[in-house]
Tab-separated table of C-alpha atoms and ligand atoms in Angstrom:
chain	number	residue	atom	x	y	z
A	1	UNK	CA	8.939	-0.567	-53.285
A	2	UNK	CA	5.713	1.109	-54.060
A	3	UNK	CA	3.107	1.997	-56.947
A	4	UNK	CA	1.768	5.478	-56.199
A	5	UNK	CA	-1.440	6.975	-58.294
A	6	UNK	CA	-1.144	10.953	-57.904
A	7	UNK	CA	-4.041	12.635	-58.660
A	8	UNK	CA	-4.271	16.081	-60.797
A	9	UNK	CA	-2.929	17.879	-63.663
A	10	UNK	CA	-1.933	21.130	-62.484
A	11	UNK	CA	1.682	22.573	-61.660
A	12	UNK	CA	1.003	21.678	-58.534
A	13	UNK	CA	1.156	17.833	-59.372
A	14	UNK	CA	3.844	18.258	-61.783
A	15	UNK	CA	6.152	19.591	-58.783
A	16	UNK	CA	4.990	16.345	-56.555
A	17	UNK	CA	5.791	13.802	-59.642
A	18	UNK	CA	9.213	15.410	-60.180
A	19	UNK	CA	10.121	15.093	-56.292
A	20	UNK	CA	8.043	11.872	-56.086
A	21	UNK	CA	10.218	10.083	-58.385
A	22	UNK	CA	13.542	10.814	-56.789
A	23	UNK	CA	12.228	8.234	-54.016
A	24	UNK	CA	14.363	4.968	-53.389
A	25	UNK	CA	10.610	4.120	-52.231
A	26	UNK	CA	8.878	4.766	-55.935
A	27	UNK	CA	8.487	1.244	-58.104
A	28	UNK	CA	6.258	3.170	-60.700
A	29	UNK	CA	4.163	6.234	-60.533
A	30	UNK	CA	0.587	6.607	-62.282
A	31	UNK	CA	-0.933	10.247	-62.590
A	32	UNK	CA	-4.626	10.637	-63.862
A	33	UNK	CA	-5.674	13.058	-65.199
A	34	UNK	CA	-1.696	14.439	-65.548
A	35	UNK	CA	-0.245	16.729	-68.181
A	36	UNK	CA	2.286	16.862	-70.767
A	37	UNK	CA	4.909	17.470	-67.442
A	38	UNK	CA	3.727	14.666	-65.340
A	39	UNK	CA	3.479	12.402	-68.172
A	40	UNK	CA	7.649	12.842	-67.702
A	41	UNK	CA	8.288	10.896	-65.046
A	42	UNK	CA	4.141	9.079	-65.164
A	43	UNK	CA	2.368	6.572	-66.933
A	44	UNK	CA	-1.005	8.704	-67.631
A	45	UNK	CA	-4.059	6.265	-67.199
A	46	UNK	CA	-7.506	7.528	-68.160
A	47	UNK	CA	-9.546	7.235	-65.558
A	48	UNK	CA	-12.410	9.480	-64.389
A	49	UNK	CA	-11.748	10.933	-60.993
A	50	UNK	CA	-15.172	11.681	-60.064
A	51	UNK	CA	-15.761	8.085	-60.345
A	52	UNK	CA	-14.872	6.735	-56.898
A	53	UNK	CA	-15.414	2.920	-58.014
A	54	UNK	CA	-13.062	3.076	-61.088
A	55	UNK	CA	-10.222	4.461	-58.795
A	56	UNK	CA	-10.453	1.870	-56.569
A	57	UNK	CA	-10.784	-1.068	-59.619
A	58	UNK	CA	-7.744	0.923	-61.154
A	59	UNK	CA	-5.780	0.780	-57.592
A	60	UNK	CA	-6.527	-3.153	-57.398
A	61	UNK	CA	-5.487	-4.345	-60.840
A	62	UNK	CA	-2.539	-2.001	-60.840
A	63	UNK	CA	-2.060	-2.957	-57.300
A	64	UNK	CA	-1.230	0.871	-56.077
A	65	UNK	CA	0.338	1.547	-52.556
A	66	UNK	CA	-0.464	4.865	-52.101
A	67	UNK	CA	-3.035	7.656	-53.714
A	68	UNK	CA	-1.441	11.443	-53.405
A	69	UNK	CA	-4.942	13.303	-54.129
A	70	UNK	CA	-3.459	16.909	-54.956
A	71	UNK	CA	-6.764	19.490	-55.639
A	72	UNK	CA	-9.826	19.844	-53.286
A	73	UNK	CA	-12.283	19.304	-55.026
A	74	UNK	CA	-12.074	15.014	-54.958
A	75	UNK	CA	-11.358	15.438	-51.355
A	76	UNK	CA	-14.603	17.623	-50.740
A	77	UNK	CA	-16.284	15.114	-52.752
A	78	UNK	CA	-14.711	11.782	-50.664
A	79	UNK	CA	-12.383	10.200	-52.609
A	80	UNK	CA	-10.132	9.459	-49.946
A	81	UNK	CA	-13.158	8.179	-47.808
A	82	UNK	CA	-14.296	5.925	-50.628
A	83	UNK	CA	-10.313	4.646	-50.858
A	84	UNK	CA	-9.786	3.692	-46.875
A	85	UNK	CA	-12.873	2.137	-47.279
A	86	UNK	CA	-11.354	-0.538	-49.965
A	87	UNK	CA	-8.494	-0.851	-48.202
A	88	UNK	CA	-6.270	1.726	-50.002
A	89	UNK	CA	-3.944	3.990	-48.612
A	90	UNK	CA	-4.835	7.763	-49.202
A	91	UNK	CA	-2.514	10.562	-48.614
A	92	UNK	CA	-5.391	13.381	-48.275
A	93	UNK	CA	-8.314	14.027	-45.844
A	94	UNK	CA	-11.356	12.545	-45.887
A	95	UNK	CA	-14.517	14.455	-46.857
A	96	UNK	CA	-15.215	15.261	-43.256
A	97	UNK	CA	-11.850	17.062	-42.641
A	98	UNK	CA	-11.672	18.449	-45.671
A	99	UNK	CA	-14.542	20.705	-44.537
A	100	UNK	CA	-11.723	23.261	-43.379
A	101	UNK	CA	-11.794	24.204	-47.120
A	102	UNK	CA	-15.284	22.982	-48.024
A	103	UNK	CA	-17.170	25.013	-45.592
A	104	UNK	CA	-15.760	28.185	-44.087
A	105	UNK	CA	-18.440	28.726	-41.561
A	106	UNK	CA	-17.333	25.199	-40.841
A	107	UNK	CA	-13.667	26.753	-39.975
A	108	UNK	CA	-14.988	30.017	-37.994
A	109	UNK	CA	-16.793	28.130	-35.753
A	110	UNK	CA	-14.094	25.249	-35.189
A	111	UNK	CA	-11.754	29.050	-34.773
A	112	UNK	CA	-14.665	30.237	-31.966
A	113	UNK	CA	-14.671	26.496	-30.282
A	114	UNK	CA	-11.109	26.670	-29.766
A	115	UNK	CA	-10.186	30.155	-29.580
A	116	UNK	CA	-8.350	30.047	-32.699
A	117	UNK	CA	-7.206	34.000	-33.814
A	118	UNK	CA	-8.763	34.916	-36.559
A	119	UNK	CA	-11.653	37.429	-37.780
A	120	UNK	CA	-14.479	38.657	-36.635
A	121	UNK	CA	-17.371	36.930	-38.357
A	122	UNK	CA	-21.071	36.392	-38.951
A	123	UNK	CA	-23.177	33.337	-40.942
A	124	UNK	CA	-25.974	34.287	-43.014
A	125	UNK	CA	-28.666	32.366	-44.958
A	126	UNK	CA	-30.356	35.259	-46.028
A	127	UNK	CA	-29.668	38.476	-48.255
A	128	UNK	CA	-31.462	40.939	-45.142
A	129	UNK	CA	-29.800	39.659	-42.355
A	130	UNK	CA	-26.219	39.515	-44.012
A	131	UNK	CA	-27.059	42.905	-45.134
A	132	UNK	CA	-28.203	44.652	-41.812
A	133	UNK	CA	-25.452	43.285	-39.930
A	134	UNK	CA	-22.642	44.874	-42.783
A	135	UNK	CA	-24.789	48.050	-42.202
A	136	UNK	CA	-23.868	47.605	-38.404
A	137	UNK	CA	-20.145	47.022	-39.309
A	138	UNK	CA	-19.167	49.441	-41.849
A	139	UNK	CA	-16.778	48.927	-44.461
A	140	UNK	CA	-14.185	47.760	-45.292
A	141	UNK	CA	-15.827	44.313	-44.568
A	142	UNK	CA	-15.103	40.943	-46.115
A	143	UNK	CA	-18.034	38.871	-47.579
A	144	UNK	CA	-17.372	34.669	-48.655
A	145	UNK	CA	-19.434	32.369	-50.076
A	146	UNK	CA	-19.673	29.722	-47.468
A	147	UNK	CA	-18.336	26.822	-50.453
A	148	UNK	CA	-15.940	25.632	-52.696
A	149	UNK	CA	-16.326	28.087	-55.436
A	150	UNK	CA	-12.840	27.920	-57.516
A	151	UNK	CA	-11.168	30.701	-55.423
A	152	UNK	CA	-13.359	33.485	-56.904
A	153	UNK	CA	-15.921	33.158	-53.649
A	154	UNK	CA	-14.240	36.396	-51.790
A	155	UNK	CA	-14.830	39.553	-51.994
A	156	UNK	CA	-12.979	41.950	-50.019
A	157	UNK	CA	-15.044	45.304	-50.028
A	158	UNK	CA	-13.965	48.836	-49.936
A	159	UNK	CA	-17.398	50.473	-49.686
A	160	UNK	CA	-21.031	49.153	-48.578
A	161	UNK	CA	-22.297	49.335	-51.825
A	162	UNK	CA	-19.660	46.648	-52.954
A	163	UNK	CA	-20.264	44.261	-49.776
A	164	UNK	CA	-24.115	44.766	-51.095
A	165	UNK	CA	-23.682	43.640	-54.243
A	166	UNK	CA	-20.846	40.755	-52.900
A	167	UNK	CA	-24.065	39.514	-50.942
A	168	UNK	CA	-26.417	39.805	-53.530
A	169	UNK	CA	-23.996	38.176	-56.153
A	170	UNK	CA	-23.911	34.864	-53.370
A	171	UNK	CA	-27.752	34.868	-52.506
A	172	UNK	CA	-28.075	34.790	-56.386
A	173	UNK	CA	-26.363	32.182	-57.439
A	174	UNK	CA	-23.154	34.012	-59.124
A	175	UNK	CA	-21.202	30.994	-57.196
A	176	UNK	CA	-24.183	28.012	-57.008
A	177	UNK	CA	-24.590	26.549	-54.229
A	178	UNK	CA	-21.133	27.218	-52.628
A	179	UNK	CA	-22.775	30.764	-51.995
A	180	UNK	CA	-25.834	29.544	-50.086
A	181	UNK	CA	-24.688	30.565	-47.443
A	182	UNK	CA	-22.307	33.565	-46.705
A	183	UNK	CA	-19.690	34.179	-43.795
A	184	UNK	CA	-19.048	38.042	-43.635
A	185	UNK	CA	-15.851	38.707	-41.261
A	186	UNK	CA	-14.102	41.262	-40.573
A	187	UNK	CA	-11.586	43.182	-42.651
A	188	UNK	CA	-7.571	41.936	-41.697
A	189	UNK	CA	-4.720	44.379	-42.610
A	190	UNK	CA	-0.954	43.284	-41.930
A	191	UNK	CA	1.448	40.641	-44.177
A	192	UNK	CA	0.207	37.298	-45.314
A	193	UNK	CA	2.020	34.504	-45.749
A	194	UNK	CA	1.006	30.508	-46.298
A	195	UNK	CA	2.043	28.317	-43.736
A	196	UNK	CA	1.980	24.151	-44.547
A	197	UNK	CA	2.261	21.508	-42.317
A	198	UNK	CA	1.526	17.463	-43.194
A	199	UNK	CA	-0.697	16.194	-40.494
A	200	UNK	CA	-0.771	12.432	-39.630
A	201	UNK	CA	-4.565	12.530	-37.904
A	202	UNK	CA	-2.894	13.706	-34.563
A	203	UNK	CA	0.076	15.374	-34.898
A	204	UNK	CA	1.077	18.116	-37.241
A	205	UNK	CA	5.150	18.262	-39.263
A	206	UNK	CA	5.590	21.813	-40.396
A	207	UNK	CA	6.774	21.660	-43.825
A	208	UNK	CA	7.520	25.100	-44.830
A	209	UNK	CA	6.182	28.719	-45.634
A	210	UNK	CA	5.705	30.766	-48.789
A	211	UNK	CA	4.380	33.802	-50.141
A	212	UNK	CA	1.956	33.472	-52.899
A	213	UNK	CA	0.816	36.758	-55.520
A	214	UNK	CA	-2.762	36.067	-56.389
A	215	UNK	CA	-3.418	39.664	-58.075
A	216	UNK	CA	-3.110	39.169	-61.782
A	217	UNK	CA	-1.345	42.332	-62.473
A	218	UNK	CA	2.132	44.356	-61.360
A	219	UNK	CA	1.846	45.672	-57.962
A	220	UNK	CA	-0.610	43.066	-56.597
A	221	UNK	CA	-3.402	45.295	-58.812
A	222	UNK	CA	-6.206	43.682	-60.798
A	223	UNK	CA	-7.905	40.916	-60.165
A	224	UNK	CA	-7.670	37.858	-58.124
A	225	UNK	CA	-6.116	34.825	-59.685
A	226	UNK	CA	-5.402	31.362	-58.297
A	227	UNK	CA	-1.948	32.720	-57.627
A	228	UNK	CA	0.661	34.345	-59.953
A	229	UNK	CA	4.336	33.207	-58.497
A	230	UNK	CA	5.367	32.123	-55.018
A	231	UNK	CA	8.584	32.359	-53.078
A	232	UNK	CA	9.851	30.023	-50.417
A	233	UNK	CA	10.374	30.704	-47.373
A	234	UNK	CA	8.476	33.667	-46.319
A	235	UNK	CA	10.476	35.843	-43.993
A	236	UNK	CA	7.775	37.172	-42.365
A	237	UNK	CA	6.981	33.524	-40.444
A	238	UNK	CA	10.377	33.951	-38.090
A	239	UNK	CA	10.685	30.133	-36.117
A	240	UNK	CA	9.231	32.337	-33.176
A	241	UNK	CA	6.077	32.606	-35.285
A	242	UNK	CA	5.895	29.432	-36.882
A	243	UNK	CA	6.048	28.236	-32.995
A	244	UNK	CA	3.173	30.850	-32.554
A	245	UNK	CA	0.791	29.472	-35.112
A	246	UNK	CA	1.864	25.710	-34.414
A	247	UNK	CA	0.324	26.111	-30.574
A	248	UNK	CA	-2.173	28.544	-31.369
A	249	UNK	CA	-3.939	27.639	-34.822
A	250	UNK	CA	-2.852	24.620	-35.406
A	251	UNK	CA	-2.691	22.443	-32.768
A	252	UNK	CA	-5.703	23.392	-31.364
A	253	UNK	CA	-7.512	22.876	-34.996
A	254	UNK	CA	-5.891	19.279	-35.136
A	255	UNK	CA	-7.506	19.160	-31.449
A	256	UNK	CA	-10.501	19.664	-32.219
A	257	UNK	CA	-11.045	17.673	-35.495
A	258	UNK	CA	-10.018	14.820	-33.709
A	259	UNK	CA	-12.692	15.220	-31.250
A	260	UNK	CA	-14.856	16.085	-33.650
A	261	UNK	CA	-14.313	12.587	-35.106
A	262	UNK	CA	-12.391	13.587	-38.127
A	263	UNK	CA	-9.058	13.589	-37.514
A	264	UNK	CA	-7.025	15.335	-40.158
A	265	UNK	CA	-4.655	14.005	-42.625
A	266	UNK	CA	-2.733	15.250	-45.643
A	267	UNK	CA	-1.691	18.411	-45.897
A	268	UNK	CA	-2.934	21.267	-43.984
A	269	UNK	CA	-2.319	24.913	-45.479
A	270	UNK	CA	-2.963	27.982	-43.344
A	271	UNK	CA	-3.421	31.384	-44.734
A	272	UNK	CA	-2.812	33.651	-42.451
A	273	UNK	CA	-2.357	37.278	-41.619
A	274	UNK	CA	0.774	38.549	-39.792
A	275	UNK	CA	-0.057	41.633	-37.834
A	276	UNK	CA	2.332	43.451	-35.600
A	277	UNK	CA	3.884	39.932	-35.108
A	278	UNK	CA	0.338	38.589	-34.429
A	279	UNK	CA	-0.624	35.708	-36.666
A	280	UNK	CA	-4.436	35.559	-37.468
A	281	UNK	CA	-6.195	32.835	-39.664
A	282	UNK	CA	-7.772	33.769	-42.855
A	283	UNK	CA	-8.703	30.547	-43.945
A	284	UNK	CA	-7.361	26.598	-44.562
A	285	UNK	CA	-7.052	24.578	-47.309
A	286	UNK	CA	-6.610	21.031	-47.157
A	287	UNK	CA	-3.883	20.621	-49.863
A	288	UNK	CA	-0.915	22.118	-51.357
A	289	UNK	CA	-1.017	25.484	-52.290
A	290	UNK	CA	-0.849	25.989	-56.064
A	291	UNK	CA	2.058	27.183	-57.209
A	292	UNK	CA	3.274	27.276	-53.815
A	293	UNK	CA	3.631	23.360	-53.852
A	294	UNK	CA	6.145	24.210	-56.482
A	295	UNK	CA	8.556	26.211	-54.609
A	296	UNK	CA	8.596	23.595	-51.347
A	297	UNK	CA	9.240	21.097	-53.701
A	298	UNK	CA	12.495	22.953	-54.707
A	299	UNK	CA	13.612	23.323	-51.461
A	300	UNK	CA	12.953	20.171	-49.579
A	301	UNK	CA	15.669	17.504	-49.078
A	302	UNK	CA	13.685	14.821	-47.321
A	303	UNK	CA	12.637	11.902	-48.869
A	304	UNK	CA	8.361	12.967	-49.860
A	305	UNK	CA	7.268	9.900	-50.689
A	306	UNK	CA	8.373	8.597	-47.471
A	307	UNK	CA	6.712	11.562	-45.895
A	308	UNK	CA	3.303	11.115	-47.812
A	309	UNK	CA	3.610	7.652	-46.220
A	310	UNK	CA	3.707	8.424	-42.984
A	311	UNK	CA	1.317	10.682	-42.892
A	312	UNK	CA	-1.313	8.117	-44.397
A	313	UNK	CA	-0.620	6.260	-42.339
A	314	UNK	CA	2.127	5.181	-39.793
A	315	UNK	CA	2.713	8.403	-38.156
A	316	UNK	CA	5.585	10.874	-38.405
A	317	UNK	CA	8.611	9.387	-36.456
A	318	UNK	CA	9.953	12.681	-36.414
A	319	UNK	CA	8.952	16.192	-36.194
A	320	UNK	CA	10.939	18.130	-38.347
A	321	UNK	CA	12.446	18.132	-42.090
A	322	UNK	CA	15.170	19.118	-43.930
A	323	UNK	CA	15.288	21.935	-46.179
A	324	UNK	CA	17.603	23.648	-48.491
A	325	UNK	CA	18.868	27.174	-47.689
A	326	UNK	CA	18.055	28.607	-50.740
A	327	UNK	CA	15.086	30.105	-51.626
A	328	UNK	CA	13.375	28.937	-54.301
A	329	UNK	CA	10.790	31.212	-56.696
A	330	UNK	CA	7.959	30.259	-59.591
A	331	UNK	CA	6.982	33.013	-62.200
A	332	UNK	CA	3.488	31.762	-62.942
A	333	UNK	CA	3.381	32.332	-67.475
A	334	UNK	CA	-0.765	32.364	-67.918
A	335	UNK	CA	-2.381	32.654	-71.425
A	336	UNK	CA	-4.049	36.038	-72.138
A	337	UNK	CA	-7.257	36.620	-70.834
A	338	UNK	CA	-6.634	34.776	-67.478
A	339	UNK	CA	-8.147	35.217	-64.521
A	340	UNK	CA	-11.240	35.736	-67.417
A	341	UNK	CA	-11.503	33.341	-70.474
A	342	UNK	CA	-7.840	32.194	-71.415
A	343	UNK	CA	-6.608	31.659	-75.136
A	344	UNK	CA	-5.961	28.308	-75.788
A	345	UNK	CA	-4.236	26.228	-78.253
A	346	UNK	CA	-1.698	28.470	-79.121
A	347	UNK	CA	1.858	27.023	-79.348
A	348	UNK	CA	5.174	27.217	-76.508
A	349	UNK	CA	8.416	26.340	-77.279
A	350	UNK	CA	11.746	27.253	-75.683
A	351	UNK	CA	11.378	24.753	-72.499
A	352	UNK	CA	14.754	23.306	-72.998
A	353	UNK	CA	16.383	26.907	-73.220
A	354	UNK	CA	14.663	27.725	-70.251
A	355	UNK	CA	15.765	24.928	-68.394
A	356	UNK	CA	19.062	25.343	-69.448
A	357	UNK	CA	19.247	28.282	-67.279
A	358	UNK	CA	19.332	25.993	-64.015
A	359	UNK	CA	15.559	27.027	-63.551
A	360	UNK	CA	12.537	24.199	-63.910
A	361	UNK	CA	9.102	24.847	-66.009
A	362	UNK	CA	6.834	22.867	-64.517
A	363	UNK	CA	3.708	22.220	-66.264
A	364	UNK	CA	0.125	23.617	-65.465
A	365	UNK	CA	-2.285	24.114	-68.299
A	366	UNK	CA	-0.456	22.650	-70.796
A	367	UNK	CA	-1.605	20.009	-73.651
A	368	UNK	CA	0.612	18.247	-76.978
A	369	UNK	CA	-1.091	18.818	-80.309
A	370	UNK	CA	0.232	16.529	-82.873
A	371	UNK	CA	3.908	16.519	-80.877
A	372	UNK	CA	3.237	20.565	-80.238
A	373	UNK	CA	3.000	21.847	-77.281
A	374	UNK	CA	0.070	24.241	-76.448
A	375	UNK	CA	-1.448	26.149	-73.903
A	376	UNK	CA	-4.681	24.601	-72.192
A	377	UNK	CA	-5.917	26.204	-69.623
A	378	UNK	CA	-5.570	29.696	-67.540
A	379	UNK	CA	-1.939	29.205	-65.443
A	380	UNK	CA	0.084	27.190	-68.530
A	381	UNK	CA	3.723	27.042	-67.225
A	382	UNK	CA	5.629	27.502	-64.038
A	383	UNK	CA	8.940	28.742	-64.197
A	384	UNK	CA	10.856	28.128	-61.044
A	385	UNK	CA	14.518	28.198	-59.685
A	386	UNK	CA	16.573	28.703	-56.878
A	387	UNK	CA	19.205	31.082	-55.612
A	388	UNK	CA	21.252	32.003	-52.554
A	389	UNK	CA	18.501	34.621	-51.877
A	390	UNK	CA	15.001	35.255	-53.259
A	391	UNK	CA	16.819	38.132	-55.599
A	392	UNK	CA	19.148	35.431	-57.038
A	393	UNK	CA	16.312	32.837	-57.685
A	394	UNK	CA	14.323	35.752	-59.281
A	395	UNK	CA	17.063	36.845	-61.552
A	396	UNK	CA	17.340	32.753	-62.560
A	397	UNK	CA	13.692	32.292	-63.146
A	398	UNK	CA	12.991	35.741	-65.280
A	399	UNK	CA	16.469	34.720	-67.597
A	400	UNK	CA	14.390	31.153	-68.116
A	401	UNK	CA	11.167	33.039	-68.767
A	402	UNK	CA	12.788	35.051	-71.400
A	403	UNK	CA	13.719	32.427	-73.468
A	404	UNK	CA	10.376	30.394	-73.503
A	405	UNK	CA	8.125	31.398	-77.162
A	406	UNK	CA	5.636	31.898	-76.181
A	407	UNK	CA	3.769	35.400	-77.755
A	408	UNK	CA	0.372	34.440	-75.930
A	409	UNK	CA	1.371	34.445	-72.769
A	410	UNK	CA	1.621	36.700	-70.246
A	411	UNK	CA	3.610	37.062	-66.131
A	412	UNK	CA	4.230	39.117	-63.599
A	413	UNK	CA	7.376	40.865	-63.646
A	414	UNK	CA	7.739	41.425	-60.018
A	415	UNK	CA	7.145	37.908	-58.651
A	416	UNK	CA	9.111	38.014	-54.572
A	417	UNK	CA	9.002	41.851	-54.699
A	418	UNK	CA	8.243	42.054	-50.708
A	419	UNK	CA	11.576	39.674	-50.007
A	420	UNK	CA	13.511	41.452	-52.567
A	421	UNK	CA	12.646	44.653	-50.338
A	422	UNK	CA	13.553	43.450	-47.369
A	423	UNK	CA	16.534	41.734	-48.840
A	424	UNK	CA	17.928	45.063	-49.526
A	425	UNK	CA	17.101	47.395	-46.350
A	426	UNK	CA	19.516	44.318	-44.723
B	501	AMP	P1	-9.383	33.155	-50.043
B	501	AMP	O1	-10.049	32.846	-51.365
B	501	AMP	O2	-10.182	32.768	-48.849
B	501	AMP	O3	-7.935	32.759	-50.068
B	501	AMP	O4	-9.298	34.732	-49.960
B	501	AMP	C1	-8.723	35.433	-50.996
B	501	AMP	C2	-7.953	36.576	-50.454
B	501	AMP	O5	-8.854	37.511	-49.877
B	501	AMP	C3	-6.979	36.259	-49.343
B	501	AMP	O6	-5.777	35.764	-49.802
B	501	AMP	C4	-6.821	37.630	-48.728
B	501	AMP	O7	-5.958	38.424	-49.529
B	501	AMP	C5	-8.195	38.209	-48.852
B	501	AMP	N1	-8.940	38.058	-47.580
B	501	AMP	C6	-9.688	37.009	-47.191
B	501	AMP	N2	-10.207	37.220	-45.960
B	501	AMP	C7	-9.772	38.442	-45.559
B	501	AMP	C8	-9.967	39.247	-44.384
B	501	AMP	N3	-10.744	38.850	-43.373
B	501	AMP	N4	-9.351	40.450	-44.334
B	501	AMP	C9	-8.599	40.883	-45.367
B	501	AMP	N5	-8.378	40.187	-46.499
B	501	AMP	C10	-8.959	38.980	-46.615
B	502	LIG	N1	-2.126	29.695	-54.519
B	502	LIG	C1	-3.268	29.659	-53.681
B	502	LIG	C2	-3.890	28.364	-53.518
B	502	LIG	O1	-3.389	27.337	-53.914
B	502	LIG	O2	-4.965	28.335	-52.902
């Protein structure tokens, strides 16, 4: 039996505590910072992430078995590091493998080592140089701070005088000093679709595809967001695909952080780009997608704690993983004025109707006011369900939407549109 400290507070970790719980593994689970969701099936402790020696006191005393880290940011920053160094089982990479989202000229040249598909690209330290080579290119063209920079670091530009500015905007310090330096690739057209697989340091266990929205608005239009709804599994990655990108992206990236000397382990997320049946890499994160980590988490039927374990640690004793069927879907509810400055504080109710429905709200941004529950942040509540096909689990999760009170807040209404599509043409 085994004490587990997850660490986040997003709907992301809310999914993860739900599915870690349902272990025959779990003695007790500990969440810092958590959320109103997590603190359902948690014991919150108030500790300060950032601060890598009051983890590891707080692992001791409570004697925890295993750290789930779920965002990037303490990964990028070494938490897991400063854990295997005291001993402590981590499930999440260390700081120098979690470069593959830390440092994306760090990923296009592992991609050039290795011959890994993917764009076209350039690194630049300087505004003139970035800017002669676009000039050389044309547009459309594709300009990213090299850093972490809370998913607003890409632009993807129509016209030279937006890849300009996109440059500009890095060199100046609109994203610190994750835009110190800039990759500018090429321009990708086709499908995407996010692939996961949980990697072990050697070997990689493909756990399951999805299709994130991260346009704020109907018809993918407005601005990027950190992702507006998901859907599980994306039809697009056909097993003869998935088999594509295992032996062509990410095998050889597993490969070659091992050589590298930082082998990989936690979760590895691929973005990629489906053209003509071609898979391309866009980019990697090193974690769950968020609120894609919502919909695997309806779907799986394997044990994930035991999972998490292995890949910490002993190794995967098997290569594949049981999965529901169904497909599952999230409606991502966001308080007005997301992707900009959300409202806050203003009250939800209605969670119990929703869930009534058959559909789950996880919790995102979400905070209790004297035994109120508000909203707290940009992405507040995750509505999610399943269905015999990504129509049905629509239909489930938009009934559940519509009976959450919530006047200050805001979805998508067309959250799996692409599946639904296809769904019907069959
Ligand atoms: P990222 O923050 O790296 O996930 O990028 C945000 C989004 O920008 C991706 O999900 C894609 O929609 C788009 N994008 C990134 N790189 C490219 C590319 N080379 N070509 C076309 N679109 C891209
Ligand atoms: N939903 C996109 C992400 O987690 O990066």
């Amino acid at each position: 039996m085994m004490n587990v400290l997850l660490i986040g507070s997003g709907g992301r970790e809310h999914a993860l505590a739900w599915k870690i719980v349902q272990s025959p593994l779990l003695a007790k689970l500990y969440a810092a910072p958590g959320n109103p969701g997590i603190a359902q099936h948690a014991e919150i402790c108030d500790l300060e992430i950032s601060d890598h020696d009051a983890v590891i006191g707080f692992c001791r005393e409570t004697t925890i078995d295993l750290v789930v880290v779920g965002p990037e940011a303490p990964l990028v920053a070494g938490l897991s590091d400063a854990l295997e160094a005291a001993g402590i089982k981590v499930f999440g990479p260390t700081a120098a493998a979690a470069q593959l989202e830390g440092s994306k000229g760090f990923t296009k040249d592992l991609c050039a080592r290795y011959a890994i598909p993917t764009a076209a690209y350039q690194r630049f330290n300087n505004a003139p140089k970035a800017k002669a080579y676009i000039r050389a290119q044309g547009a459309p063209i594709v300009i990213k701070a090299d850093g972490l920079a809370a998913g607003k670091g890409v632009t993807v530009a129509m016209t030279l005088e937006e890849a300009m500015e996109a440059v500009d905007d890095c060199f100046e310090g609109a994203y610190g000093e994750a835009g110190a330096e800039v990759v500018v690739e090429e321009f990708l057209t086709g499908e995407e679709a996010s692939f996961f697989c949980l990697c072990d340091g050697k070997a990689a266990l493909p756990f399951g595809t999805a299709q994130d929205h991260k346009r704020v608005g109907d018809g993918d239009t407005g601005p990027n967001t950190g992702g507006m709804g998901a859907y599980s599994p994306a039809p697009v990655m056909t097993p003869a695909l998935i088999e594509r990108t295992l032996k062509e992206i990410i095998e050889p990236t597993l490969r070659g952080m091992a050589e590298m000397g930082a082998p990989f382990s936690g979760v590895l997320y691929a973005g990629l780009m489906i053209d003509a049946g071609e898979p391309k890499l866009i980019e990697y994160n090193v974690r769950f997608g968020d609120p894609e980590c919502q919909v695997l988490m309806m779907r799986l039927e394997d044990d994930l704690l035991a999972l998490l374990v292995a890949a910490a640690g002993s190794g995967f004793k098997s290569l594949s993983t049981r999965w529901s069927d169904d497909a599952a879907l999230t409606v991502v509810m966001a308080a007005e004025g997301y992707p900009g400055t959300p409202r806050k504080g203003t009250a939800i109710s209605g969670l119990d109707r929703a869930e009534a429905t058959g559909a789950k709200a996880f919790h995102a941004g979400t905070s209790l006011h004297d035994g109120t529950l508000v909203a707290n942040g940009g992405r507040v509540l995750n509505v999610t369900a399943r269905g015999t096909t990504v129509q049905a689990a629509q239909e489930t999760a938009y009934r559940a939407v519509d009976v959450i009170d919530w006047p200050e807040g805001f979805c998508r209404r067309d959250i799996g549109w692409r599946a639904v599509e296809r769904e019907g043409e069959n």
